[in-house]
PDB file of C-alpha atoms in Angstrom:
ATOM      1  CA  UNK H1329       0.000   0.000   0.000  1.00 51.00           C
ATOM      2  CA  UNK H1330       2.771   2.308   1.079  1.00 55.00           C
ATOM      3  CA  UNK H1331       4.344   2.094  -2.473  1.00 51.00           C
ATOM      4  CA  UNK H1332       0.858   3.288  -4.151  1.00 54.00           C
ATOM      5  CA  UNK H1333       0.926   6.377  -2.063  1.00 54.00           C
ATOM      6  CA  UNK H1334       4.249   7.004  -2.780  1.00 53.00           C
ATOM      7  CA  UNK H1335       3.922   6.316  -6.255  1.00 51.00           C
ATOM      8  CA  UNK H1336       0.570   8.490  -6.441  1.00 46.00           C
ATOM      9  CA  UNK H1337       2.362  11.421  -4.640  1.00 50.00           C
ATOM     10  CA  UNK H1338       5.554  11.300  -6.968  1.00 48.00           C
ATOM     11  CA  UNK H1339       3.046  11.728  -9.909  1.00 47.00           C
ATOM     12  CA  UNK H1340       1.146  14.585  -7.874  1.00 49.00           C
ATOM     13  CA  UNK H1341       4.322  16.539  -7.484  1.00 46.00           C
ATOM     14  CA  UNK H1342       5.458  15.821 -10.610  1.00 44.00           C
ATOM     15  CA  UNK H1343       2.169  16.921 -12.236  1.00 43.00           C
ATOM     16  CA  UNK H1344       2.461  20.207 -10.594  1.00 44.00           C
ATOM     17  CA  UNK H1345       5.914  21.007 -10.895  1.00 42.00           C
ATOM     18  CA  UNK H1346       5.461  20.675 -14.421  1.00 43.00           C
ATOM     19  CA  UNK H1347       2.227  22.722 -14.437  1.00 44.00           C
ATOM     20  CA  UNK H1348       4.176  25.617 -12.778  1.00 41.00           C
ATOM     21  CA  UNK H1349       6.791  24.907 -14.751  1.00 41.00           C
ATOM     22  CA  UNK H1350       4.897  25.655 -17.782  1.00 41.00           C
ATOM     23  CA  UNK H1351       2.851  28.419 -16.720  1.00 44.00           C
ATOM     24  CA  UNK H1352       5.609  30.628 -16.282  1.00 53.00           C
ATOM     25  CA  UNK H1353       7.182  30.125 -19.399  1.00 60.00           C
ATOM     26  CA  UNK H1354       4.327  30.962 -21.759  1.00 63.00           C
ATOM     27  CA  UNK H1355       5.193  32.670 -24.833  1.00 71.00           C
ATOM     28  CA  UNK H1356       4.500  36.797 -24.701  1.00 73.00           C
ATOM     29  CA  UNK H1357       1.240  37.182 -27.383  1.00 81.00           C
ATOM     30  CA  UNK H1358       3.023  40.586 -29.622  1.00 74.00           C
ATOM     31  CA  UNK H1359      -0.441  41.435 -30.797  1.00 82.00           C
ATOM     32  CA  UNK H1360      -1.072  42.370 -27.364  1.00 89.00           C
ATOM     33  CA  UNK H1361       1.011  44.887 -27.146  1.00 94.00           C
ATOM     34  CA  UNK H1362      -0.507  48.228 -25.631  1.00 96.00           C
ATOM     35  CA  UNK H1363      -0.926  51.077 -28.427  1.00 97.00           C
ATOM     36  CA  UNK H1364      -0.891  54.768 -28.231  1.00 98.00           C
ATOM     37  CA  UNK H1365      -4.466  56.044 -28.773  1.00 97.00           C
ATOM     38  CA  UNK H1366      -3.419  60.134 -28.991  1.00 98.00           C
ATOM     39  CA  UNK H1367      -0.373  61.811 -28.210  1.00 98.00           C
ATOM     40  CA  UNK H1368      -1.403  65.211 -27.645  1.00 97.00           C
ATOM     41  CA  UNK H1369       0.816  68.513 -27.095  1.00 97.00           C
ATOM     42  CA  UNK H1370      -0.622  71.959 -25.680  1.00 98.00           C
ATOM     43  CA  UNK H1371       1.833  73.536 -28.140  1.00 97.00           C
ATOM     44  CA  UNK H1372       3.733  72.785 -31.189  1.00 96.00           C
ATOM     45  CA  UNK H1373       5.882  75.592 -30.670  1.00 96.00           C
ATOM     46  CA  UNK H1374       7.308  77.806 -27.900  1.00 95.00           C
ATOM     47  CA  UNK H1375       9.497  80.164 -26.619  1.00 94.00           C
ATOM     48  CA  UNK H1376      12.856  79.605 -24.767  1.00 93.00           C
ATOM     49  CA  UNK H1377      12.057  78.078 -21.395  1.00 94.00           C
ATOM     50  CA  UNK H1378       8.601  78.134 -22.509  1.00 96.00           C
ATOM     51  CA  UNK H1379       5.981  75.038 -21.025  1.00 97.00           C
ATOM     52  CA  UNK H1380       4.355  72.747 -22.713  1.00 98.00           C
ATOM     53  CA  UNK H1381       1.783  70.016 -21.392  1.00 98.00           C
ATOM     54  CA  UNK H1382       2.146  66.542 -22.367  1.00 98.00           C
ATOM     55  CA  UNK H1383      -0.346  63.690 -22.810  1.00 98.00           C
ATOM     56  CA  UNK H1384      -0.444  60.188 -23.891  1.00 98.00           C
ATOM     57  CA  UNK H1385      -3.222  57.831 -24.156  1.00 98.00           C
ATOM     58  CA  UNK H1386      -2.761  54.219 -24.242  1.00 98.00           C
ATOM     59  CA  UNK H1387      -4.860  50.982 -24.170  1.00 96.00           C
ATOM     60  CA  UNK H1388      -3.617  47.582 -23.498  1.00 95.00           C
ATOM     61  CA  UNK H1389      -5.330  44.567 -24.865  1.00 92.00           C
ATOM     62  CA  UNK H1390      -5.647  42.928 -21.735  1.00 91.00           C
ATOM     63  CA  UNK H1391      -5.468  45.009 -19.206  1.00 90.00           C
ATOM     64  CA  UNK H1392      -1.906  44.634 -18.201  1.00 92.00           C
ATOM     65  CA  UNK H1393      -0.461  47.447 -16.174  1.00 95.00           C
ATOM     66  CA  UNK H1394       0.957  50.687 -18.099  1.00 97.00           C
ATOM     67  CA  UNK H1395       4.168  52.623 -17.312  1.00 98.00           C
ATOM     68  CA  UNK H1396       5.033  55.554 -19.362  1.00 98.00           C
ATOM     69  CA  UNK H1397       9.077  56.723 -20.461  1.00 98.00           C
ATOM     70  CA  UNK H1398       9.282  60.239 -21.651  1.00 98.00           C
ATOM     71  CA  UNK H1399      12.749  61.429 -23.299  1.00 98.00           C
ATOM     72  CA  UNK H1400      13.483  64.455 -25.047  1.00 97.00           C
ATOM     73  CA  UNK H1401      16.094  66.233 -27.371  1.00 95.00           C
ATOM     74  CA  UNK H1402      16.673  68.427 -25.273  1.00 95.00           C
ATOM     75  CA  UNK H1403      14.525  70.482 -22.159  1.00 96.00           C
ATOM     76  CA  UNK H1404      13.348  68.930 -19.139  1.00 97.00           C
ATOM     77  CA  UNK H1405      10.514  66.505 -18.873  1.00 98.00           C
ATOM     78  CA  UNK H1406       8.363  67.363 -15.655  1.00 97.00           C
ATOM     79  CA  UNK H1407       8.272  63.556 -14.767  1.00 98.00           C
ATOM     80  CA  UNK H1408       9.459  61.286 -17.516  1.00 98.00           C
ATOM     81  CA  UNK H1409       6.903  58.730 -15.845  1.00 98.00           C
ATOM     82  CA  UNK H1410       3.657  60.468 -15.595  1.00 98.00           C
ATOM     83  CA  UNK H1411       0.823  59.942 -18.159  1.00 98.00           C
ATOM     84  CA  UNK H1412       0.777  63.891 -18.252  1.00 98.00           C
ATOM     85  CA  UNK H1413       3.802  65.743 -17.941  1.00 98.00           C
ATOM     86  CA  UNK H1414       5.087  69.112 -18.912  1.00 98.00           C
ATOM     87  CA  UNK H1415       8.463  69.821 -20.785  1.00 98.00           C
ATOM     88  CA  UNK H1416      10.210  72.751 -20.396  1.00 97.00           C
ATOM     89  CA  UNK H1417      11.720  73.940 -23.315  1.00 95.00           C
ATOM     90  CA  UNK H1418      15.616  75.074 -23.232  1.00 93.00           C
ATOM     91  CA  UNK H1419      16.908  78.742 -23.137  1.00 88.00           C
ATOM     92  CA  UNK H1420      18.688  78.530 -26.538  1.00 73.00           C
ATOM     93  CA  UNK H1421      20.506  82.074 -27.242  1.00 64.00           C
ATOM     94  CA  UNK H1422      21.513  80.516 -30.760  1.00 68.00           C
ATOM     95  CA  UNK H1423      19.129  83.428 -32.695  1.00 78.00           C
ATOM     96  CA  UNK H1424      17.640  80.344 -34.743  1.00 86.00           C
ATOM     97  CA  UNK H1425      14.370  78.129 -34.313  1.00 91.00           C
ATOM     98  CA  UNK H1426      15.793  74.507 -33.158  1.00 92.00           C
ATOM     99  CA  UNK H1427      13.895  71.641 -33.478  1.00 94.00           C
ATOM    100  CA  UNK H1428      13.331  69.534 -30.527  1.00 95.00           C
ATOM    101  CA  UNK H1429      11.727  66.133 -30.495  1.00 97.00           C
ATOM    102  CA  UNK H1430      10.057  64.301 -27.897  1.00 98.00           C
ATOM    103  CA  UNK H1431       9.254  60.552 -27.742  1.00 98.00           C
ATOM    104  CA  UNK H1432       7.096  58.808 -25.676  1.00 98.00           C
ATOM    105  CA  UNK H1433       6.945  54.496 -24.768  1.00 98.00           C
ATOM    106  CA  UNK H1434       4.069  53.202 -23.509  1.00 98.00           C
ATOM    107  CA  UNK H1435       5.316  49.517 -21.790  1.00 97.00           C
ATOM    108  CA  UNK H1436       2.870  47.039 -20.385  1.00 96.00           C
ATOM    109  CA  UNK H1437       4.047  44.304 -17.728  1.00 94.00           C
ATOM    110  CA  UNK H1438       5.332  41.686 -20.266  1.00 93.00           C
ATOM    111  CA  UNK H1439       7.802  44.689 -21.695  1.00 95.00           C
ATOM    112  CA  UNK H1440       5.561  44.796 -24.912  1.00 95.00           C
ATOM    113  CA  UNK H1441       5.390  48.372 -26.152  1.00 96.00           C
ATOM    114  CA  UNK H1442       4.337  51.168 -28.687  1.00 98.00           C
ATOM    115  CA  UNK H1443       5.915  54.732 -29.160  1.00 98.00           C
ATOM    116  CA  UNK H1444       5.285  57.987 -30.796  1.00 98.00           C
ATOM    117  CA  UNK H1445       7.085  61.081 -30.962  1.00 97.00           C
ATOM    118  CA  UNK H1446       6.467  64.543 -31.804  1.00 97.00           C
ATOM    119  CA  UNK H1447       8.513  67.473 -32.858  1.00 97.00           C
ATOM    120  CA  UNK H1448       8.464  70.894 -31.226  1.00 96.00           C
ATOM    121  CA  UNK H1449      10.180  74.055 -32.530  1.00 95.00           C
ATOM    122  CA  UNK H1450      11.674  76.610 -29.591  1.00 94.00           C
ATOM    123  CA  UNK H1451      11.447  79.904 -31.797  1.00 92.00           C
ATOM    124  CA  UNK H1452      13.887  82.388 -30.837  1.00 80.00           C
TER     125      UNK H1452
END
């Protein structure tokens, strides 16, 4: 009897060791990546340290949770991980427009992700 039980729980623990085993280790579905709805900017062009509000919209799928990575050209990004920032655009003293562009990733929990950017012109 003893080697039954032992035989039944060696195939239990087996069973879910390998159910564990492969849950974890499912392949990441790509067409579930989040996308980028709107990317909208208060401004499409400002003066030297001028501010400009920021705004991405983003669904995901299947729900998974949404972080947000803001970079720019150059300027300051408010918080490079808000939904809605501000960037503050640089005191250039070059006596030209310059160009700056700002990008935005939108990253869901299984580091699948869409991006967007937009250009901005600091007119001096």
């Amino acid at each position: 009897m003893s080697v039954i039980r032992r035989s039944c729980a060696v195939a239990i623990a087996t069973f879910m060791l390998a159910g564990c085993a492969l849950s974890g280790n499912q392949p990441v579905d790509p067409t579930k990546r989040p996308r980028i709805t709107s990317l909208q900017v208060s401004s499409s062009r400002v003066t030297p340290g001028g501010i400009i509000g920021l705004e991405v919209t983003a669904q995901s799928p299947d729900d998974s949770k949404l972080t947000y990575h803001w970079t720019s050209s150059q300027g300051m990004i408010s918080d490079p991980h808000s939904q809605r920032p501000h960037w503050i655009a640089p005191n250039n003293a070059f006596g030209q427009d310059t160009y700056i562009t700002l990008s935005v990733r939108v990253i869901d929990d299984k580091q699948r992700e869409d991006s967007r950017q937009e250009t901005i012109t600091v007119a001096n």
